[in-house]
Amino acid sequence: MEERKDDNISAMGTVAIGEAGKTGDWRSLRPVIDRKKCIPTVKNKPACFLCWLYCPEGVVKAGIEVEIDLEYCKGCGICAEECPPRAISMIREDKSHE
Amino acid sequence: MSNVQIITGNQAAALAAKLCSVEVVAAYPITPQSQLSEILSSYVESGELKAEYVRVEGEHSALTVCISASTVGARVFTATSANGLLYMHEQLHWAAGSRLPIVMCCVNRGVGAPWTIFNDQQDSLAQRDTGWIQLYCRNNQEIIDTVIQAYRIAESVYCPVMVCYDGFVLSHTMMPVDIPDAAGVRAFLPPYQPHTILSPDDPRNLNPVLFPGQRRDSEGVLRDGYMDMRYKLQAALEKASETIRAVNAAFAEAFGRDHGGMLWEYRTDDADLILAGMGSIASEATVAADRLREEGIKAGVVGIRSYRPFPKADVRNAFRNAKGIAIFEKSISYGYEGGLCSDLKAAFYGTAIKAPIHNYIAGLGGRDVKARELAAAAKNSLAGFEKGMVEPQTTWLNTTTG
Amino acid sequence: MPENLFKLNAKEYILPGTRACQGCGLSLGYRYALKALRENTIVTLPACCLCVLHGIYPSTPVMIPCLNNSFASTAASAAGIVAGLQALNKTDTTVMAVAGDGGTFDMGIQALSGAAERGTDFIYLCYDNEGYMNTGTQRSSATPMGAVTTTTPILTKQQHKKDFIKIMDAHDLPYLATVSPSYPIDLYEKFVKAKKIKGTRYIHMYVPCPPGWGFATKDTIKTGKLAVETGVVVLFEIENGKFRFTGRSKTLAERGNRLPVINYLEKQGRFRKMNIEQLNQQQAWVDGKWQEYIRRAEA
């Protein structure tokens, strides 16, 4: 297939996910949620969501089952630190596969 | 039907901006440009010109406003002189790198320190490598016509254009000028079509960081690295020569005035001695050439109109029969010689043009330089050439040296 | 949980995988600023941490159009966008200039003061991480006294932080506010308010910077909160000259229970060389500023 030429005459970036790559690779600690403690799961309704509120990367999905996008989560640990019931633990990434 | 008015160079430039229906003006007053800022203010305040006039707090901001307004799709105008232009230097690069068709008048003035408010061309010559097209005017008619042409050139090749004219010598001197009619200008200059519009309808990140190497976008297209993008600017400037010639020809067709495309020539057909320069000093040299011809010396003049892009092919043609060349410049590349002299020598390299060249630095900081002095200098050069002088030292005219 | 959390615009305008550091206070604050301003917004910014967040060509994670410009030019760049949009009759777009403390307190002050004096219709957001962080934690005029930076490596910064908000206040703006990403809802509401106001609106965002300030990435929120608890950072807004404490600072002003500044300073590596005299000066400086605000609120 023929390579499409860059016909931009000035630099104009377009919107894309993962501009800096899969930033999950940056992580040395991984957030792990204990569903038994997580407030929305326990109450079975939208509640708390401070992990979503404080995530600088916007990688927390606020739902009854809170989810964290580990492909992009940089592992800063803010969610674990700010979680009122301490439902999130930061676990060392297993680097043995590398 | 002609509409001839007796006006200053600054009035001519302001009228041109109005005729081109500029939409945003941002300028900071500086001698000898000030009158131009003032006239444009009154056009906008009176409603004669429907434009936003941003009365900025400095020249760096003046050009920045033009850059950003041009990016959202407005036709913009600014003007400055001397240290004001130097203060813009960073943004000159930014404007060219963004490929914005900004038109700016540089009312040429010497730069400090020490201060001078008077004319030379050190200010614009010092901006040679910023990626701007530089056009030099020899009289007030050329100022009004060149500004109009500049928009068409800029908006064709997406490069900014600096229209340079000499402070006081042209900016404050009244001359008869045939004012092009508004309908004619509208027909000559189509509306500005930006190459990219900064708009929420299509969110893009303009002028971000580029890597040295190329990089693929999310659709897999290999996009430019910094150097590829820079090459596009160089290619555009090179291509602009053709556009400058074509726009001049189209203007001549529409308005009946031909100012030369990349350069103009005066009595060069049979000239042995060619005087060269840019702007009003080249105009002055035509009077000198006439005097020399009265004395039996076949003299002619080449006026460089476009300094960047440099008219390499045009000068090779214009100087092909020259037996001696005297170049008069109102600027100096310190530690070497006049920039135009260096460029002409480089253009002649490898051609049959082997004529000896004498470089004169003249008129810095408004130092008076008369046609008879140019004639005497050129005559002196010719005498030297005839005695076998091949590579004379650069001469500072009317200056105490050594 | 904060009751009004569900009132926030649920849409994200920054896609994941940005180039910003882990635990970046700016990423968080900017996330809420864009949520508040929504789609019809144009941003302009200089070379700074946010320029890095906005990404390297040809991709950007930010779904808001952005014009990069040079360091000294941020507010003038916004003025150009505003003038261009006005000339083309596209006046419903919010224009926001964003720069760090270096691009605001230092090199950008001329363009900002000029644009504010002209009443340019835009929001200027200064994100203050108290140093030249993008270039590697050098001192700025926003760096607090006693901080180690890479250009005050041995003796620490000897001068107090420039009171830049006072300078902006002197421009008699229709709206001026301070915000912290540790209080996202207060931040969000101030941007929502600013969006509706015409003229120059100045928002000062204190952004804790884990690598620059020397604290763990998990402590960004706590550090920002301690800044407010100790009165180092004061949350307020000034609307047409009327000063009002907001959020946690309002509570502190009412109850008078600020913590001593040492509680904030001792947790950051940048203050490791601070001596007792500097600590006392810092406390006195914070107390003095706090009293000014109290008087302002009472006036």
PDB file of C-alpha atoms in Angstrom, chain C residues 22-278:
ATOM      1  CA  GLN C  22       2.241  10.714  37.794  1.00  0.00           C
ATOM      2  CA  GLY C  23       0.094  12.482  40.352  1.00  0.00           C
ATOM      3  CA  CYS C  24       0.211  15.791  38.446  1.00  0.00           C
ATOM      4  CA  GLY C  25      -1.891  18.472  40.130  1.00  0.00           C
ATOM      5  CA  LEU C  26      -2.213  20.335  36.849  1.00  0.00           C
ATOM      6  CA  SER C  27      -3.670  17.309  35.042  1.00  0.00           C
ATOM      7  CA  LEU C  28      -6.360  17.088  37.678  1.00  0.00           C
ATOM      8  CA  GLY C  29      -7.152  20.797  37.815  1.00  0.00           C
ATOM      9  CA  TYR C  30      -7.173  21.140  34.023  1.00  0.00           C
ATOM     10  CA  ARG C  31      -9.494  18.138  33.794  1.00  0.00           C
ATOM     11  CA  TYR C  32     -12.123  20.048  35.768  1.00  0.00           C
ATOM     12  CA  ALA C  33     -11.469  23.386  34.120  1.00  0.00           C
ATOM     13  CA  LEU C  34     -12.272  21.860  30.718  1.00  0.00           C
ATOM     14  CA  LYS C  35     -15.308  20.030  32.095  1.00  0.00           C
ATOM     15  CA  ALA C  36     -16.638  23.391  33.261  1.00  0.00           C
ATOM     16  CA  LEU C  37     -15.882  25.270  30.033  1.00  0.00           C
ATOM     17  CA  ARG C  38     -17.088  22.507  27.684  1.00  0.00           C
ATOM     18  CA  GLU C  39     -16.696  22.136  23.918  1.00  0.00           C
ATOM     19  CA  ASN C  40     -17.021  25.666  22.594  1.00  0.00           C
ATOM     20  CA  THR C  41     -13.653  26.736  23.930  1.00  0.00           C
ATOM     21  CA  ILE C  42     -10.263  27.603  22.451  1.00  0.00           C
ATOM     22  CA  VAL C  43      -7.124  27.352  24.548  1.00  0.00           C
ATOM     23  CA  THR C  44      -3.780  29.021  23.957  1.00  0.00           C
ATOM     24  CA  LEU C  45      -0.626  28.276  25.897  1.00  0.00           C
ATOM     25  CA  PRO C  46       3.145  28.760  25.871  1.00  0.00           C
ATOM     26  CA  ALA C  47       5.933  26.219  26.239  1.00  0.00           C
ATOM     27  CA  CYS C  48       5.203  24.765  29.681  1.00  0.00           C
ATOM     28  CA  CYS C  49       4.062  21.609  31.482  1.00  0.00           C
ATOM     29  CA  LEU C  50       0.640  21.978  29.881  1.00  0.00           C
ATOM     30  CA  CYS C  51       2.233  22.104  26.428  1.00  0.00           C
ATOM     31  CA  VAL C  52       3.712  18.705  27.295  1.00  0.00           C
ATOM     32  CA  LEU C  53       0.323  17.442  28.406  1.00  0.00           C
ATOM     33  CA  HIS C  54      -1.180  18.672  25.127  1.00  0.00           C
ATOM     34  CA  GLY C  55       1.124  16.239  23.414  1.00  0.00           C
ATOM     35  CA  ILE C  56       3.701  15.828  20.722  1.00  0.00           C
ATOM     36  CA  TYR C  57       2.815  16.059  17.034  1.00  0.00           C
ATOM     37  CA  PRO C  58       0.852  14.535  15.374  1.00  0.00           C
ATOM     38  CA  SER C  59      -1.343  13.541  18.331  1.00  0.00           C
ATOM     39  CA  THR C  60      -2.971  15.349  21.214  1.00  0.00           C
ATOM     40  CA  PRO C  61      -5.006  13.897  24.056  1.00  0.00           C
ATOM     41  CA  VAL C  62      -7.016  17.101  24.498  1.00  0.00           C
ATOM     42  CA  MET C  63     -10.340  17.427  22.706  1.00  0.00           C
ATOM     43  CA  ILE C  64     -10.312  21.223  22.863  1.00  0.00           C
ATOM     44  CA  PRO C  65      -8.579  23.232  20.112  1.00  0.00           C
ATOM     45  CA  CYS C  66      -5.296  24.667  21.231  1.00  0.00           C
ATOM     46  CA  LEU C  67      -2.857  27.200  19.854  1.00  0.00           C
ATOM     47  CA  ASN C  68       0.692  26.902  21.127  1.00  0.00           C
ATOM     48  CA  ASN C  69       2.600  30.134  21.228  1.00  0.00           C
ATOM     49  CA  SER C  70       5.838  31.506  22.602  1.00  0.00           C
ATOM     50  CA  PHE C  71       6.600  32.003  26.279  1.00  0.00           C
ATOM     51  CA  ALA C  72       6.017  35.726  26.675  1.00  0.00           C
ATOM     52  CA  SER C  73       2.968  35.814  24.450  1.00  0.00           C
ATOM     53  CA  THR C  74       0.180  33.840  26.133  1.00  0.00           C
ATOM     54  CA  ALA C  75      -2.265  36.631  26.914  1.00  0.00           C
ATOM     55  CA  ALA C  76      -1.530  38.426  23.638  1.00  0.00           C
ATOM     56  CA  SER C  77      -2.202  35.183  21.836  1.00  0.00           C
ATOM     57  CA  ALA C  78      -5.592  35.024  23.518  1.00  0.00           C
ATOM     58  CA  ALA C  79      -6.192  38.675  22.570  1.00  0.00           C
ATOM     59  CA  GLY C  80      -5.491  37.760  18.950  1.00  0.00           C
ATOM     60  CA  ILE C  81      -7.903  34.855  19.040  1.00  0.00           C
ATOM     61  CA  VAL C  82     -10.571  37.076  20.599  1.00  0.00           C
ATOM     62  CA  ALA C  83      -9.998  39.829  18.020  1.00  0.00           C
ATOM     63  CA  GLY C  84     -10.069  37.338  15.163  1.00  0.00           C
ATOM     64  CA  LEU C  85     -13.259  35.702  16.387  1.00  0.00           C
ATOM     65  CA  GLN C  86     -14.856  39.096  16.914  1.00  0.00           C
ATOM     66  CA  ALA C  87     -13.899  40.228  13.428  1.00  0.00           C
ATOM     67  CA  LEU C  88     -15.500  37.074  12.051  1.00  0.00           C
ATOM     68  CA  ASN C  89     -18.587  37.380  14.307  1.00  0.00           C
ATOM     69  CA  LYS C  90     -17.895  34.160  16.184  1.00  0.00           C
ATOM     70  CA  THR C  91     -18.318  35.599  19.632  1.00  0.00           C
ATOM     71  CA  ASP C  92     -19.850  32.664  21.505  1.00  0.00           C
ATOM     72  CA  THR C  93     -16.547  30.812  21.919  1.00  0.00           C
ATOM     73  CA  THR C  94     -14.774  30.949  25.291  1.00  0.00           C
ATOM     74  CA  VAL C  95     -11.112  31.811  24.912  1.00  0.00           C
ATOM     75  CA  MET C  96      -8.767  30.677  27.666  1.00  0.00           C
ATOM     76  CA  ALA C  97      -5.084  31.420  27.991  1.00  0.00           C
ATOM     77  CA  VAL C  98      -3.200  29.076  30.280  1.00  0.00           C
ATOM     78  CA  ALA C  99       0.342  29.474  31.550  1.00  0.00           C
ATOM     79  CA  GLY C 100       2.415  28.451  34.526  1.00  0.00           C
ATOM     80  CA  ASP C 101       3.858  30.783  37.119  1.00  0.00           C
ATOM     81  CA  GLY C 102       6.933  31.318  34.937  1.00  0.00           C
ATOM     82  CA  GLY C 103       4.788  32.270  31.977  1.00  0.00           C
ATOM     83  CA  THR C 104       2.610  34.475  34.175  1.00  0.00           C
ATOM     84  CA  PHE C 105       4.508  36.012  37.114  1.00  0.00           C
ATOM     85  CA  ASP C 106       7.700  36.398  35.119  1.00  0.00           C
ATOM     86  CA  MET C 107       7.895  36.432  31.351  1.00  0.00           C
ATOM     87  CA  GLY C 108       4.194  36.728  30.568  1.00  0.00           C
ATOM     88  CA  ILE C 109       3.326  39.618  32.908  1.00  0.00           C
ATOM     89  CA  GLN C 110       3.525  42.351  30.251  1.00  0.00           C
ATOM     90  CA  ALA C 111       1.185  40.691  27.782  1.00  0.00           C
ATOM     91  CA  LEU C 112      -1.197  39.705  30.577  1.00  0.00           C
ATOM     92  CA  SER C 113      -1.302  43.156  32.114  1.00  0.00           C
ATOM     93  CA  GLY C 114      -1.856  44.675  28.672  1.00  0.00           C
ATOM     94  CA  ALA C 115      -4.672  42.292  27.784  1.00  0.00           C
ATOM     95  CA  ALA C 116      -6.321  42.766  31.193  1.00  0.00           C
ATOM     96  CA  GLU C 117      -6.088  46.569  30.982  1.00  0.00           C
ATOM     97  CA  ARG C 118      -7.768  46.420  27.571  1.00  0.00           C
ATOM     98  CA  GLY C 119     -10.536  44.326  29.082  1.00  0.00           C
ATOM     99  CA  THR C 120      -9.928  41.503  26.623  1.00  0.00           C
ATOM    100  CA  ASP C 121     -12.797  39.045  26.794  1.00  0.00           C
ATOM    101  CA  PHE C 122     -10.986  35.917  27.958  1.00  0.00           C
ATOM    102  CA  ILE C 123     -10.148  33.693  30.895  1.00  0.00           C
ATOM    103  CA  TYR C 124      -6.540  33.665  31.994  1.00  0.00           C
ATOM    104  CA  LEU C 125      -5.627  30.593  33.997  1.00  0.00           C
ATOM    105  CA  CYS C 126      -2.322  30.657  35.815  1.00  0.00           C
ATOM    106  CA  TYR C 127      -1.338  27.245  37.110  1.00  0.00           C
ATOM    107  CA  ASP C 128       1.122  27.952  39.841  1.00  0.00           C
ATOM    108  CA  ASN C 129       3.477  25.085  40.653  1.00  0.00           C
ATOM    109  CA  GLU C 130       5.869  27.559  42.243  1.00  0.00           C
ATOM    110  CA  GLY C 131       8.827  27.120  39.942  1.00  0.00           C
ATOM    111  CA  TYR C 132      10.051  26.413  36.446  1.00  0.00           C
ATOM    112  CA  MET C 133       9.016  22.784  36.659  1.00  0.00           C
ATOM    113  CA  ASN C 134       8.979  21.912  32.978  1.00  0.00           C
ATOM    114  CA  THR C 135      12.641  22.848  32.649  1.00  0.00           C
ATOM    115  CA  GLY C 136      13.625  21.011  35.824  1.00  0.00           C
ATOM    116  CA  THR C 137      12.517  22.819  38.992  1.00  0.00           C
ATOM    117  CA  GLN C 138      14.317  26.138  38.770  1.00  0.00           C
ATOM    118  CA  ARG C 139      13.380  29.111  40.920  1.00  0.00           C
ATOM    119  CA  SER C 140      10.640  31.469  39.758  1.00  0.00           C
ATOM    120  CA  SER C 141       9.251  34.577  41.408  1.00  0.00           C
ATOM    121  CA  ALA C 142       6.417  32.313  42.588  1.00  0.00           C
ATOM    122  CA  THR C 143       8.753  30.010  44.518  1.00  0.00           C
ATOM    123  CA  PRO C 144       8.238  30.374  48.282  1.00  0.00           C
ATOM    124  CA  MET C 145      11.033  31.436  50.599  1.00  0.00           C
ATOM    125  CA  GLY C 146      13.148  28.584  51.867  1.00  0.00           C
ATOM    126  CA  ALA C 147      12.579  26.248  48.953  1.00  0.00           C
ATOM    127  CA  VAL C 148      15.431  24.356  47.374  1.00  0.00           C
ATOM    128  CA  THR C 149      15.310  24.558  43.594  1.00  0.00           C
ATOM    129  CA  THR C 150      17.918  23.662  40.998  1.00  0.00           C
ATOM    130  CA  THR C 151      18.917  27.336  40.809  1.00  0.00           C
ATOM    131  CA  THR C 152      18.778  27.856  44.584  1.00  0.00           C
ATOM    132  CA  PRO C 153      20.414  24.520  45.393  1.00  0.00           C
ATOM    133  CA  ILE C 154      22.409  25.434  48.497  1.00  0.00           C
ATOM    134  CA  LEU C 155      21.065  28.584  50.101  1.00  0.00           C
ATOM    135  CA  THR C 156      17.357  28.067  49.204  1.00  0.00           C
ATOM    136  CA  LYS C 157      15.196  30.876  47.841  1.00  0.00           C
ATOM    137  CA  GLN C 158      15.772  34.018  49.882  1.00  0.00           C
ATOM    138  CA  GLN C 159      12.709  36.048  48.902  1.00  0.00           C
ATOM    139  CA  HIS C 160       9.019  35.616  49.517  1.00  0.00           C
ATOM    140  CA  LYS C 161       6.684  34.617  46.744  1.00  0.00           C
ATOM    141  CA  LYS C 162       5.499  37.506  44.580  1.00  0.00           C
ATOM    142  CA  ASP C 163       1.912  38.390  45.458  1.00  0.00           C
ATOM    143  CA  PHE C 164       0.772  38.155  41.881  1.00  0.00           C
ATOM    144  CA  ILE C 165      -2.911  37.961  42.705  1.00  0.00           C
ATOM    145  CA  LYS C 166      -2.669  41.453  44.160  1.00  0.00           C
ATOM    146  CA  ILE C 167      -1.187  42.659  40.888  1.00  0.00           C
ATOM    147  CA  MET C 168      -4.087  41.141  38.964  1.00  0.00           C
ATOM    148  CA  ASP C 169      -6.565  42.503  41.488  1.00  0.00           C
ATOM    149  CA  ALA C 170      -5.154  45.972  40.797  1.00  0.00           C
ATOM    150  CA  HIS C 171      -6.467  45.612  37.243  1.00  0.00           C
ATOM    151  CA  ASP C 172     -10.038  45.819  38.633  1.00  0.00           C
ATOM    152  CA  LEU C 173     -11.175  42.681  36.881  1.00  0.00           C
ATOM    153  CA  PRO C 174     -14.804  41.576  36.719  1.00  0.00           C
ATOM    154  CA  TYR C 175     -13.749  38.198  38.126  1.00  0.00           C
ATOM    155  CA  LEU C 176     -10.726  36.857  39.938  1.00  0.00           C
ATOM    156  CA  ALA C 177     -10.569  33.544  41.776  1.00  0.00           C
ATOM    157  CA  THR C 178      -8.136  31.138  43.371  1.00  0.00           C
ATOM    158  CA  VAL C 179      -8.606  27.405  43.040  1.00  0.00           C
ATOM    159  CA  SER C 180      -6.922  24.162  44.009  1.00  0.00           C
ATOM    160  CA  PRO C 181      -7.286  20.746  42.355  1.00  0.00           C
ATOM    161  CA  SER C 182      -7.607  19.316  45.864  1.00  0.00           C
ATOM    162  CA  TYR C 183     -11.058  20.943  45.837  1.00  0.00           C
ATOM    163  CA  PRO C 184     -12.332  20.028  42.361  1.00  0.00           C
ATOM    164  CA  ILE C 185     -15.915  21.101  42.927  1.00  0.00           C
ATOM    165  CA  ASP C 186     -14.961  24.575  44.139  1.00  0.00           C
ATOM    166  CA  LEU C 187     -12.641  24.761  41.109  1.00  0.00           C
ATOM    167  CA  TYR C 188     -15.340  23.581  38.716  1.00  0.00           C
ATOM    168  CA  GLU C 189     -17.923  26.027  40.003  1.00  0.00           C
ATOM    169  CA  LYS C 190     -15.540  28.949  39.643  1.00  0.00           C
ATOM    170  CA  PHE C 191     -14.846  28.075  36.014  1.00  0.00           C
ATOM    171  CA  VAL C 192     -18.569  27.712  35.347  1.00  0.00           C
ATOM    172  CA  LYS C 193     -19.056  31.177  36.819  1.00  0.00           C
ATOM    173  CA  ALA C 194     -16.088  32.656  34.948  1.00  0.00           C
ATOM    174  CA  LYS C 195     -17.396  31.313  31.649  1.00  0.00           C
ATOM    175  CA  LYS C 196     -20.564  33.381  32.018  1.00  0.00           C
ATOM    176  CA  ILE C 197     -18.788  36.657  32.757  1.00  0.00           C
ATOM    177  CA  LYS C 198     -17.549  39.051  30.054  1.00  0.00           C
ATOM    178  CA  GLY C 199     -14.152  40.735  30.140  1.00  0.00           C
ATOM    179  CA  THR C 200     -10.875  39.560  31.591  1.00  0.00           C
ATOM    180  CA  ARG C 201     -11.285  36.830  34.170  1.00  0.00           C
ATOM    181  CA  TYR C 202      -8.226  35.673  36.087  1.00  0.00           C
ATOM    182  CA  ILE C 203      -8.102  32.297  37.800  1.00  0.00           C
ATOM    183  CA  HIS C 204      -5.133  31.302  39.891  1.00  0.00           C
ATOM    184  CA  MET C 205      -4.707  27.557  40.317  1.00  0.00           C
ATOM    185  CA  TYR C 206      -2.221  26.252  42.850  1.00  0.00           C
ATOM    186  CA  VAL C 207      -0.973  22.936  41.553  1.00  0.00           C
ATOM    187  CA  PRO C 208       1.019  20.637  43.807  1.00  0.00           C
ATOM    188  CA  CYS C 209       3.921  19.142  41.838  1.00  0.00           C
ATOM    189  CA  PRO C 210       5.221  15.812  43.196  1.00  0.00           C
ATOM    190  CA  PRO C 211       8.648  15.795  41.488  1.00  0.00           C
ATOM    191  CA  GLY C 212       9.234  19.538  41.907  1.00  0.00           C
ATOM    192  CA  TRP C 213       8.133  19.812  45.515  1.00  0.00           C
ATOM    193  CA  GLY C 214       9.450  16.472  46.710  1.00  0.00           C
ATOM    194  CA  PHE C 215       6.448  14.496  47.905  1.00  0.00           C
ATOM    195  CA  ALA C 216       5.016  11.104  46.961  1.00  0.00           C
ATOM    196  CA  THR C 217       2.698  11.043  43.950  1.00  0.00           C
ATOM    197  CA  LYS C 218      -0.122   9.672  46.101  1.00  0.00           C
ATOM    198  CA  ASP C 219      -0.041  12.806  48.283  1.00  0.00           C
ATOM    199  CA  THR C 220      -1.035  15.426  45.682  1.00  0.00           C
ATOM    200  CA  ILE C 221      -4.526  15.929  47.105  1.00  0.00           C
ATOM    201  CA  LYS C 222      -3.315  15.930  50.718  1.00  0.00           C
ATOM    202  CA  THR C 223      -0.555  18.448  49.923  1.00  0.00           C
ATOM    203  CA  GLY C 224      -3.031  20.778  48.248  1.00  0.00           C
ATOM    204  CA  LYS C 225      -5.396  20.450  51.185  1.00  0.00           C
ATOM    205  CA  LEU C 226      -2.644  21.164  53.708  1.00  0.00           C
ATOM    206  CA  ALA C 227      -1.772  24.309  51.783  1.00  0.00           C
ATOM    207  CA  VAL C 228      -5.339  25.481  52.319  1.00  0.00           C
ATOM    208  CA  GLU C 229      -5.551  24.261  55.941  1.00  0.00           C
ATOM    209  CA  THR C 230      -2.447  26.273  56.823  1.00  0.00           C
ATOM    210  CA  GLY C 231      -3.531  29.385  54.918  1.00  0.00           C
ATOM    211  CA  VAL C 232      -0.565  29.186  52.540  1.00  0.00           C
ATOM    212  CA  VAL C 233      -3.219  28.955  49.852  1.00  0.00           C
ATOM    213  CA  VAL C 234      -6.470  30.821  50.325  1.00  0.00           C
ATOM    214  CA  LEU C 235      -9.570  29.958  48.314  1.00  0.00           C
ATOM    215  CA  PHE C 236     -11.608  33.009  47.393  1.00  0.00           C
ATOM    216  CA  GLU C 237     -13.180  34.928  44.576  1.00  0.00           C
ATOM    217  CA  ILE C 238     -13.452  38.616  43.830  1.00  0.00           C
ATOM    218  CA  GLU C 239     -16.423  39.512  41.709  1.00  0.00           C
ATOM    219  CA  ASN C 240     -16.542  43.146  40.591  1.00  0.00           C
ATOM    220  CA  GLY C 241     -14.427  44.091  43.581  1.00  0.00           C
ATOM    221  CA  LYS C 242     -16.407  42.075  46.118  1.00  0.00           C
ATOM    222  CA  PHE C 243     -14.200  39.628  47.976  1.00  0.00           C
ATOM    223  CA  ARG C 244     -15.591  36.331  49.243  1.00  0.00           C
ATOM    224  CA  PHE C 245     -13.857  33.350  50.860  1.00  0.00           C
ATOM    225  CA  THR C 246     -14.993  30.047  49.417  1.00  0.00           C
ATOM    226  CA  GLY C 247     -14.969  26.381  50.410  1.00  0.00           C
ATOM    227  CA  ARG C 248     -12.549  25.261  53.086  1.00  0.00           C
ATOM    228  CA  SER C 249     -10.991  28.722  53.411  1.00  0.00           C
ATOM    229  CA  LYS C 250     -14.410  30.138  54.241  1.00  0.00           C
ATOM    230  CA  THR C 251     -14.748  27.643  57.071  1.00  0.00           C
ATOM    231  CA  LEU C 252     -11.247  28.446  58.301  1.00  0.00           C
ATOM    232  CA  ALA C 253     -11.990  32.164  58.219  1.00  0.00           C
ATOM    233  CA  GLU C 254     -15.163  31.647  60.210  1.00  0.00           C
ATOM    234  CA  ARG C 255     -13.616  29.336  62.791  1.00  0.00           C
ATOM    235  CA  GLY C 256     -10.106  30.764  62.876  1.00  0.00           C
ATOM    236  CA  ASN C 257      -8.519  27.341  63.141  1.00  0.00           C
ATOM    237  CA  ARG C 258      -5.712  27.463  60.602  1.00  0.00           C
ATOM    238  CA  LEU C 259      -2.914  24.957  61.091  1.00  0.00           C
ATOM    239  CA  PRO C 260       0.665  26.178  61.489  1.00  0.00           C
ATOM    240  CA  VAL C 261       2.566  26.323  58.190  1.00  0.00           C
ATOM    241  CA  ILE C 262       5.089  23.762  59.385  1.00  0.00           C
ATOM    242  CA  ASN C 263       2.436  21.064  58.968  1.00  0.00           C
ATOM    243  CA  TYR C 264       2.519  21.846  55.236  1.00  0.00           C
ATOM    244  CA  LEU C 265       6.210  22.573  54.805  1.00  0.00           C
ATOM    245  CA  GLU C 266       7.642  19.586  56.664  1.00  0.00           C
ATOM    246  CA  LYS C 267       6.090  17.101  54.248  1.00  0.00           C
ATOM    247  CA  GLN C 268       7.883  18.478  51.193  1.00  0.00           C
ATOM    248  CA  GLY C 269      11.478  17.748  50.274  1.00  0.00           C
ATOM    249  CA  ARG C 270      11.979  21.238  48.815  1.00  0.00           C
ATOM    250  CA  PHE C 271      11.861  22.767  52.311  1.00  0.00           C
ATOM    251  CA  ARG C 272      14.434  20.363  53.779  1.00  0.00           C
ATOM    252  CA  LYS C 273      17.044  23.104  54.141  1.00  0.00           C
ATOM    253  CA  MET C 274      14.715  25.699  55.594  1.00  0.00           C
ATOM    254  CA  ASN C 275      16.036  27.132  58.851  1.00  0.00           C
ATOM    255  CA  ILE C 276      14.000  28.184  61.873  1.00  0.00           C
ATOM    256  CA  GLU C 277      14.330  31.854  61.012  1.00  0.00           C
ATOM    257  CA  GLN C 278      12.909  31.263  57.529  1.00  0.00           C
TER     258      GLN C 278
END
